[in-house]
PDB file of C-alpha atoms in Angstrom:
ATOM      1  CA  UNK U1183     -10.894   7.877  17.277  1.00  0.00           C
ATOM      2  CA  UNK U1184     -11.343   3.988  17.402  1.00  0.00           C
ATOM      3  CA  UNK U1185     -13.018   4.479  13.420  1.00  0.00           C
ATOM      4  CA  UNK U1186      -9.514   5.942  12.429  1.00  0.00           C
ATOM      5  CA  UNK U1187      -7.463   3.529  13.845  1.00  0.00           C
ATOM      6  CA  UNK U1188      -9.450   0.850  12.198  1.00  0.00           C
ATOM      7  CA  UNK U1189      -9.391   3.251   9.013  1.00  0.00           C
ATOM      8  CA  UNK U1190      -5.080   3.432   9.264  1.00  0.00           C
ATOM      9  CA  UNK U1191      -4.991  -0.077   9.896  1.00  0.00           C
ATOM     10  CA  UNK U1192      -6.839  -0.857   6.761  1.00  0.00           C
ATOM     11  CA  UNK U1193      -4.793   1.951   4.558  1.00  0.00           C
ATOM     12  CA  UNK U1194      -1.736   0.333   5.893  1.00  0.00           C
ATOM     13  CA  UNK U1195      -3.024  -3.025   3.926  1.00  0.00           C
ATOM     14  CA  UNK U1196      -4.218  -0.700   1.049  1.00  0.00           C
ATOM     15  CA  UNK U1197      -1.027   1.066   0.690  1.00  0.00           C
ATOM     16  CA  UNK U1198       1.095  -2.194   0.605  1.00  0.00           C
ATOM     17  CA  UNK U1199      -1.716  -4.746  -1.206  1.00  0.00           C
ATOM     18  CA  UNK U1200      -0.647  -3.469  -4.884  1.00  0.00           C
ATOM     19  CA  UNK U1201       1.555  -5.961  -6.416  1.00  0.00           C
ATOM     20  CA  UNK U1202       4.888  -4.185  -7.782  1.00  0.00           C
ATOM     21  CA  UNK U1203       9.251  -4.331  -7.404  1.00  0.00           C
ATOM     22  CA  UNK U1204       8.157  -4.639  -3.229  1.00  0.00           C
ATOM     23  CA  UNK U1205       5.855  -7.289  -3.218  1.00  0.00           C
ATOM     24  CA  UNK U1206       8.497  -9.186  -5.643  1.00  0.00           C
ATOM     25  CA  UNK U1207      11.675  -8.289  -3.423  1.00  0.00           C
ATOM     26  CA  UNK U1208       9.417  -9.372   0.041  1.00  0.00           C
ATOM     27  CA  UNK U1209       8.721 -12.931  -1.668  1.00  0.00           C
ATOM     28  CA  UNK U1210      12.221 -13.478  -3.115  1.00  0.00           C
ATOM     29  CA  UNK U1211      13.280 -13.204   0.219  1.00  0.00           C
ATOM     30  CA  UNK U1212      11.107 -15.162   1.675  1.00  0.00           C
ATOM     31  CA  UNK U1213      11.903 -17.969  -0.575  1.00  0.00           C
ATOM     32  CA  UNK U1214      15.960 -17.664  -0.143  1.00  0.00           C
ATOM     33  CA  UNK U1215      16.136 -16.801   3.627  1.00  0.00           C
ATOM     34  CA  UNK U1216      12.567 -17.182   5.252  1.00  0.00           C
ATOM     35  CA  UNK U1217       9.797 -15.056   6.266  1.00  0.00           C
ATOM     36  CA  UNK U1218      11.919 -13.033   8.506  1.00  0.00           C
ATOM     37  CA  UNK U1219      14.037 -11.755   5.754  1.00  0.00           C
ATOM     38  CA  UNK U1220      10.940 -11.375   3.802  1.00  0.00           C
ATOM     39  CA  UNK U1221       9.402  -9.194   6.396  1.00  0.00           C
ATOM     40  CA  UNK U1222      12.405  -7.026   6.898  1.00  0.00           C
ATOM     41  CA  UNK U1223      12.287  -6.399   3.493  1.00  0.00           C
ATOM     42  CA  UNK U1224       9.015  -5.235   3.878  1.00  0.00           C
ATOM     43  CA  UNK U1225       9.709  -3.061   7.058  1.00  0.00           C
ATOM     44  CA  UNK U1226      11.419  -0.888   4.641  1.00  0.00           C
ATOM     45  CA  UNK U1227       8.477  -0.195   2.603  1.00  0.00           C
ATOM     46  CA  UNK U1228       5.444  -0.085   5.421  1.00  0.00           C
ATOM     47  CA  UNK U1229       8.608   3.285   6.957  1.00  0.00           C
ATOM     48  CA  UNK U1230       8.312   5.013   4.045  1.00  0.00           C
ATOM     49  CA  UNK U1231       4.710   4.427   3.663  1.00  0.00           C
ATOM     50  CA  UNK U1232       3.962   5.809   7.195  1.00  0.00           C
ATOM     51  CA  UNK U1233       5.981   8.529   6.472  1.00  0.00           C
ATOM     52  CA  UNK U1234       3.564   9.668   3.196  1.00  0.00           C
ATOM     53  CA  UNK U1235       0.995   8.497   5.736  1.00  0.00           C
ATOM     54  CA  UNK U1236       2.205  11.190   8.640  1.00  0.00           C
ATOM     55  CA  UNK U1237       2.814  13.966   5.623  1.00  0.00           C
ATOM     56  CA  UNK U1238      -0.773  13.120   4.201  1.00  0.00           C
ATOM     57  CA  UNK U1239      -2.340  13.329   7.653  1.00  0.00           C
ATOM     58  CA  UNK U1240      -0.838  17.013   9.038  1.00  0.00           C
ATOM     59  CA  UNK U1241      -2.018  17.896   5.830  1.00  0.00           C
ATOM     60  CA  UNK U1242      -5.620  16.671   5.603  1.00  0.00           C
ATOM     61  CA  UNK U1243      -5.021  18.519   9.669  1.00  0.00           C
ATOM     62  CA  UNK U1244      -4.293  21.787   8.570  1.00  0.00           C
ATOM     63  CA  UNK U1245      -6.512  21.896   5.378  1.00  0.00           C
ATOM     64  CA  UNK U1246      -9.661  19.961   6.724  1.00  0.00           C
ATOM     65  CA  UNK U1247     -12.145  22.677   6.174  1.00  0.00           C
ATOM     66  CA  UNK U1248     -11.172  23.072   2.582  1.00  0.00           C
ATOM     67  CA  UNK U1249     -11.507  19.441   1.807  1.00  0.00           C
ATOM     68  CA  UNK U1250     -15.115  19.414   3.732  1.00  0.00           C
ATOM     69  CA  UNK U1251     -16.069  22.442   1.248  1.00  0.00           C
ATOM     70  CA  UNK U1252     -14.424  20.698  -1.846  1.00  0.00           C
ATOM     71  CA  UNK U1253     -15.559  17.159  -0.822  1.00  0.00           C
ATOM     72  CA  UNK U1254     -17.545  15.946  -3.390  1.00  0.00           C
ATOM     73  CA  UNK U1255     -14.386  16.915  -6.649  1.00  0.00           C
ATOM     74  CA  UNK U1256     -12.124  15.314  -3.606  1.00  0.00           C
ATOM     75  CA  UNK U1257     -13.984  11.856  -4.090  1.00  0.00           C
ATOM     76  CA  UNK U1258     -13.755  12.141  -8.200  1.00  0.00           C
ATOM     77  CA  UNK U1259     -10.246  13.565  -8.569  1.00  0.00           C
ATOM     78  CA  UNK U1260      -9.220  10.452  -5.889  1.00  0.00           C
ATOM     79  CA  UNK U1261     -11.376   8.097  -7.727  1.00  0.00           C
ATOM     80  CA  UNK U1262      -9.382   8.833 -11.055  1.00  0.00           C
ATOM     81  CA  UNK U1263      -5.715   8.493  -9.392  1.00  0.00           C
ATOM     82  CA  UNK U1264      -7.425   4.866  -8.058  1.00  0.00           C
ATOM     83  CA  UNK U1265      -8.515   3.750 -11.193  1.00  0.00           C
ATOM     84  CA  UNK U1266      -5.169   5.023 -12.704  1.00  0.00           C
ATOM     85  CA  UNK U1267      -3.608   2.893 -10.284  1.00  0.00           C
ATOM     86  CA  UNK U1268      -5.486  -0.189 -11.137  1.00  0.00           C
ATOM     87  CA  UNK U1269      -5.048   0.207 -15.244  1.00  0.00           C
ATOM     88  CA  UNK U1270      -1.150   0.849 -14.359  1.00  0.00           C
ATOM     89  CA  UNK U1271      -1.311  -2.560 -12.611  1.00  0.00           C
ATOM     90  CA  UNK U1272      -3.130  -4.115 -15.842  1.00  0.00           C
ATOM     91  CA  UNK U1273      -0.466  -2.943 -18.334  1.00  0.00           C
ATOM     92  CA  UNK U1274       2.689  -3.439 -16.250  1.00  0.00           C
ATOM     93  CA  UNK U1275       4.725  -5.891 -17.755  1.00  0.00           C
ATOM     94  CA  UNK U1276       4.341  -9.445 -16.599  1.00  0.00           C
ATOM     95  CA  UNK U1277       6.716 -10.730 -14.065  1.00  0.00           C
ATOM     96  CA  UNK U1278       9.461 -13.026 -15.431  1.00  0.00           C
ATOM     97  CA  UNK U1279      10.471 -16.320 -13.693  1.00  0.00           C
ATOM     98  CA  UNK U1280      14.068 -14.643 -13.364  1.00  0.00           C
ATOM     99  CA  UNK U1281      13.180 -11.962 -11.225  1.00  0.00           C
ATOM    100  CA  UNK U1282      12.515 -14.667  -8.406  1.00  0.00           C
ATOM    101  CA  UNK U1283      15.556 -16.738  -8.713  1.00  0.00           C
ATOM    102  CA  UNK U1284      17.203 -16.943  -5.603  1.00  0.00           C
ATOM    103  CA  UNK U1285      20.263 -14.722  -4.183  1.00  0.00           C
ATOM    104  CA  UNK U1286      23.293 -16.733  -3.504  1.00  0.00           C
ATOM    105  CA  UNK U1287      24.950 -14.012  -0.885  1.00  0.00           C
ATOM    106  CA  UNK U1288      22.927 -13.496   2.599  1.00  0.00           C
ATOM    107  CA  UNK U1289      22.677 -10.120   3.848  1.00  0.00           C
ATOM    108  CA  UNK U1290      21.476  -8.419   6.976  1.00  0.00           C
ATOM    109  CA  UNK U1291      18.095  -7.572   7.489  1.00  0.00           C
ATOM    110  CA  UNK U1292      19.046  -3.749   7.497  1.00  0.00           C
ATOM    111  CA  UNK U1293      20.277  -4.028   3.806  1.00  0.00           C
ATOM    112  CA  UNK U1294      16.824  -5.974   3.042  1.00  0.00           C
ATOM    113  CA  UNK U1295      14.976  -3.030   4.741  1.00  0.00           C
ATOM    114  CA  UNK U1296      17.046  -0.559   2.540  1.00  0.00           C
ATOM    115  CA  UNK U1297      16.234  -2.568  -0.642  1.00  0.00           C
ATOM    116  CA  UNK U1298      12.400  -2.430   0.342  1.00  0.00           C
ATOM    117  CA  UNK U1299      12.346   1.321   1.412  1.00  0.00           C
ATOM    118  CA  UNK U1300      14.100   1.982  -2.162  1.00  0.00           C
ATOM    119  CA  UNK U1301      11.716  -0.189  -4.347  1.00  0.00           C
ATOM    120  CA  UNK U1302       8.663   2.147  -2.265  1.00  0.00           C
ATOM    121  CA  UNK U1303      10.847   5.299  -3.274  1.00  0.00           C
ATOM    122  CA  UNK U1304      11.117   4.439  -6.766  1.00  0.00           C
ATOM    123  CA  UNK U1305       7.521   4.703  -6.981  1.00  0.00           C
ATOM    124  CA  UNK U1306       6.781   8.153  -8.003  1.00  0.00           C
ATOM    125  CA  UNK U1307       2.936   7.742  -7.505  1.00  0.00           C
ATOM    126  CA  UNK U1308       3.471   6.617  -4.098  1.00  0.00           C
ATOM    127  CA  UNK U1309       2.616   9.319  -1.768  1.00  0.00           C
ATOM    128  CA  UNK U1310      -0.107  10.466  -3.866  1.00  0.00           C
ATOM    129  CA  UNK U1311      -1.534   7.236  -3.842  1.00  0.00           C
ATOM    130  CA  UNK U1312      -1.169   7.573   0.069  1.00  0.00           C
ATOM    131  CA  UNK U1313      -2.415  11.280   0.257  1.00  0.00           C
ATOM    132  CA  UNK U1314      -5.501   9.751  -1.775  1.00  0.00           C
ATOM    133  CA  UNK U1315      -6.129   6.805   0.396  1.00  0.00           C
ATOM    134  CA  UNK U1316      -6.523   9.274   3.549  1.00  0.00           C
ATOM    135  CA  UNK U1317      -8.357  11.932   2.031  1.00  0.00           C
ATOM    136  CA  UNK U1318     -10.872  10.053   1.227  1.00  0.00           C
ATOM    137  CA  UNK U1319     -11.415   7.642   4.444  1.00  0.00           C
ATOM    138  CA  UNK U1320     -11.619  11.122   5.774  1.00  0.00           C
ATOM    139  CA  UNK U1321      -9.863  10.959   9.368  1.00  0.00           C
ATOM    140  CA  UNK U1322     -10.964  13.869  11.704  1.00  0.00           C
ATOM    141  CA  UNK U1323      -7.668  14.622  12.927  1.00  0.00           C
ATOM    142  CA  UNK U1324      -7.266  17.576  15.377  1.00  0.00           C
ATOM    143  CA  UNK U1325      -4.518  17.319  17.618  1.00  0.00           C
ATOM    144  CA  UNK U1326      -0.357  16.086  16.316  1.00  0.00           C
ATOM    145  CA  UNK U1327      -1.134  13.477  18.868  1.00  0.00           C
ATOM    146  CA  UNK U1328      -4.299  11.968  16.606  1.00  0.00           C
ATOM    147  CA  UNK U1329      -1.934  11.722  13.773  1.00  0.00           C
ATOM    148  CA  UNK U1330       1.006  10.272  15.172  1.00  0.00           C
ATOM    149  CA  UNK U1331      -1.402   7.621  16.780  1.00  0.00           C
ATOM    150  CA  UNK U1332      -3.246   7.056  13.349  1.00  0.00           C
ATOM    151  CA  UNK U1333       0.411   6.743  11.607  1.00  0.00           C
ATOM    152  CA  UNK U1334       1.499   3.811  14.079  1.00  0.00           C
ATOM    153  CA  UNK U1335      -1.697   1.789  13.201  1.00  0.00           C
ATOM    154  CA  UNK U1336      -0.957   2.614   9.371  1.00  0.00           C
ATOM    155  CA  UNK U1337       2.776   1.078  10.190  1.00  0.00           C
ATOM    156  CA  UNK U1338       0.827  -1.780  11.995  1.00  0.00           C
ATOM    157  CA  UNK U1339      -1.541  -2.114   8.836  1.00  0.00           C
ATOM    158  CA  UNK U1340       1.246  -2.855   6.527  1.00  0.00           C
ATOM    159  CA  UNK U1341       3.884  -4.780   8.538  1.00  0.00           C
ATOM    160  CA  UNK U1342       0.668  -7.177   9.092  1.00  0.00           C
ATOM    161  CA  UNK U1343       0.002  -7.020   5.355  1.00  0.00           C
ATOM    162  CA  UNK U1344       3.757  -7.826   4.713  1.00  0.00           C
ATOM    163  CA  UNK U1345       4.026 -10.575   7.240  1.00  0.00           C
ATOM    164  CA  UNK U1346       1.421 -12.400   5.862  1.00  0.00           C
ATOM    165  CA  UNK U1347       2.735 -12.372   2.170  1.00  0.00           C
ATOM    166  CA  UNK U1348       6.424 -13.067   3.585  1.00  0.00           C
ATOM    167  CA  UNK U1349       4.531 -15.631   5.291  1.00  0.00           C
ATOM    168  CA  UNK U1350       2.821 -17.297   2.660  1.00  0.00           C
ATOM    169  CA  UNK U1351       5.858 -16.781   0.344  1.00  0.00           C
ATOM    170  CA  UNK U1352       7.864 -19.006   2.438  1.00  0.00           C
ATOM    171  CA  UNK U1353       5.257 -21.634   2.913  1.00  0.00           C
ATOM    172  CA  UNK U1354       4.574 -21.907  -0.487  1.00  0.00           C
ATOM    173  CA  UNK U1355       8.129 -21.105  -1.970  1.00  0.00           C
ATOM    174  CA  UNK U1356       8.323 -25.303  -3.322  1.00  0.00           C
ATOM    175  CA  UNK U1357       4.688 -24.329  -5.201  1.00  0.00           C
ATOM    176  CA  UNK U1358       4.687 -20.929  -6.351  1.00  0.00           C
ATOM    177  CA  UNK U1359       4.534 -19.615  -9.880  1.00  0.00           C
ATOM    178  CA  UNK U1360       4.963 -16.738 -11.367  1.00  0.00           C
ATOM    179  CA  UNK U1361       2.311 -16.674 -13.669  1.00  0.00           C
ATOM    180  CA  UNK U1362       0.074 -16.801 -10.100  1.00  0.00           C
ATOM    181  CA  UNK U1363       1.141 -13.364  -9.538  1.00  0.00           C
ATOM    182  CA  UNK U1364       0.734 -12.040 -12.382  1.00  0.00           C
ATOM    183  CA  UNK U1365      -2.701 -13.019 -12.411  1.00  0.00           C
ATOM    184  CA  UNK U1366      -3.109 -11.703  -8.640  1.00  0.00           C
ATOM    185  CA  UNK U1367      -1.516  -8.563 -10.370  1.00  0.00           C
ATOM    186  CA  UNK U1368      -4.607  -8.355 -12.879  1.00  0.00           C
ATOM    187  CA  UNK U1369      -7.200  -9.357 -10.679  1.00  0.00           C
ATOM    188  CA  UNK U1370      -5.820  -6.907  -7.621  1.00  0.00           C
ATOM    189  CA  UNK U1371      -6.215  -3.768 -10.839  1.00  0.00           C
ATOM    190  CA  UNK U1372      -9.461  -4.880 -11.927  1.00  0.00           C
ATOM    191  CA  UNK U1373     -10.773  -4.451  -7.947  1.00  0.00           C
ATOM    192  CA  UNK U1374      -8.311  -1.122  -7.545  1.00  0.00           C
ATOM    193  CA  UNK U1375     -10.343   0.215 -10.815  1.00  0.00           C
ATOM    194  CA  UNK U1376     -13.489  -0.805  -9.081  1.00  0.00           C
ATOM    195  CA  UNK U1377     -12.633   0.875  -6.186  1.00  0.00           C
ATOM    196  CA  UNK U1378     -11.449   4.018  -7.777  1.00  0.00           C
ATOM    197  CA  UNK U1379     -15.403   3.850 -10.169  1.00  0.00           C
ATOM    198  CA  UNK U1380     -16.833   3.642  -6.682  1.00  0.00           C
ATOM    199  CA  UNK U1381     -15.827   6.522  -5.262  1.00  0.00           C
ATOM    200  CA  UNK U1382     -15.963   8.405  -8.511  1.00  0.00           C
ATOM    201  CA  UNK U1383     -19.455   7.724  -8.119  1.00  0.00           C
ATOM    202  CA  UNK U1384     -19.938   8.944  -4.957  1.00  0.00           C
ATOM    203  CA  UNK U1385     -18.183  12.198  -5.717  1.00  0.00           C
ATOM    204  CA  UNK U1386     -20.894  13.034  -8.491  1.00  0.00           C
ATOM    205  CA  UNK U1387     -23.925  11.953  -6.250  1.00  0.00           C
ATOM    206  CA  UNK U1388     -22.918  14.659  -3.849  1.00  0.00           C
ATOM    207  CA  UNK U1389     -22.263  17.300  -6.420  1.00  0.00           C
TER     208      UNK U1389
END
């Protein structure tokens, strides 16, 4: 059990670390209001993402056998959705400076949290991405109680992940470009597609 709570902390980072609309929305906020704003903003996301992280893990529960028989096309077919992800990061259309200007109207951190949870829900590829991400750390989940305690350390994972960029965001807010993100935004898809190759790889070697 302590390996899987490590694992869901680190596939709450995973499942936020993509840059996309939430990772823009978290550090617009962070400039205009601070990191707290940021971080609601993010709160919205990391919900939605434990909630493809609860649905992934009942399922990997009830169907564990069948992805221990099927384990090695499990590694390839997640490897491909991976690398997908990474070359959809490469060809998404750069960031323009307008999409960070600042907001002139405040709003509550519930409506930030809504804006967040939205951007995550917008992304079709999102629970699959999720479903991927704990199939193949391969959590041996037995009891509802595993899995609700694995899905709090995946919440954990990502408000810690979002913290730290709403964080940053607000330290650097006087500094930042956004050219610098999208070159984070290439260099995140070229280790995604690495990542992806990787476990590709592994997938054939145990064929």
């Amino acid at each position: 059990m302590p390996f899987d709570i490590l694992k869901a902390l680190l596939i709450g980072i995973l499942a936020s670390a993509p840059v996309g609309p939430v990772s823009v929305l978290v550090m617009q906020k962070s400039f205009c209001h601070g990191k707290w704003a940021g971080l609601a903003a993010g709160a919205g996301s990391a919900i939605i993402d434990t909630f493809f992280a609860v649905v992934s893990l009942f399922a990997v529960m009830v169907v564990q056998d069948f992805f221990q028989q099927h384990e090695s096309w499990i590694f390839i077919c997640g490897g491909v959705l991976v690398v997908a992800v990474g070359v959809a990061m490469l060809f998404r259309k750069p960031l323009e400076d307008k999409m960070l200007v600042a907001e002139t109207s405040k709003a509550k951190a519930v409506q930030y949290a809504l804006q967040g949870a939205g951007c995550c829900l917008a992304n079709p590829g999102a629970i699959a991405y999720m479903f991927a991400l704990v199939t193949l750390f391969q959590f041996e989940v037995t009891t509802p109680a595993s899995v609700w305690i694995c899905s709090l350390f995946v919440l954990l994972g990502a408000l810690l992940w979002w913290f730290s960029l709403a964080l940053a965001s607000e330290k650097l807010r006087e500094y930042f470009k956004v050219q610098t993100l999208n070159r984070v935004t290439r260099i995140a898809g070229y280790a995604v597609i690495g990542f992806g190759v990787i476990l590709m790889v592994r997938g054939f070697l145990l064929l």
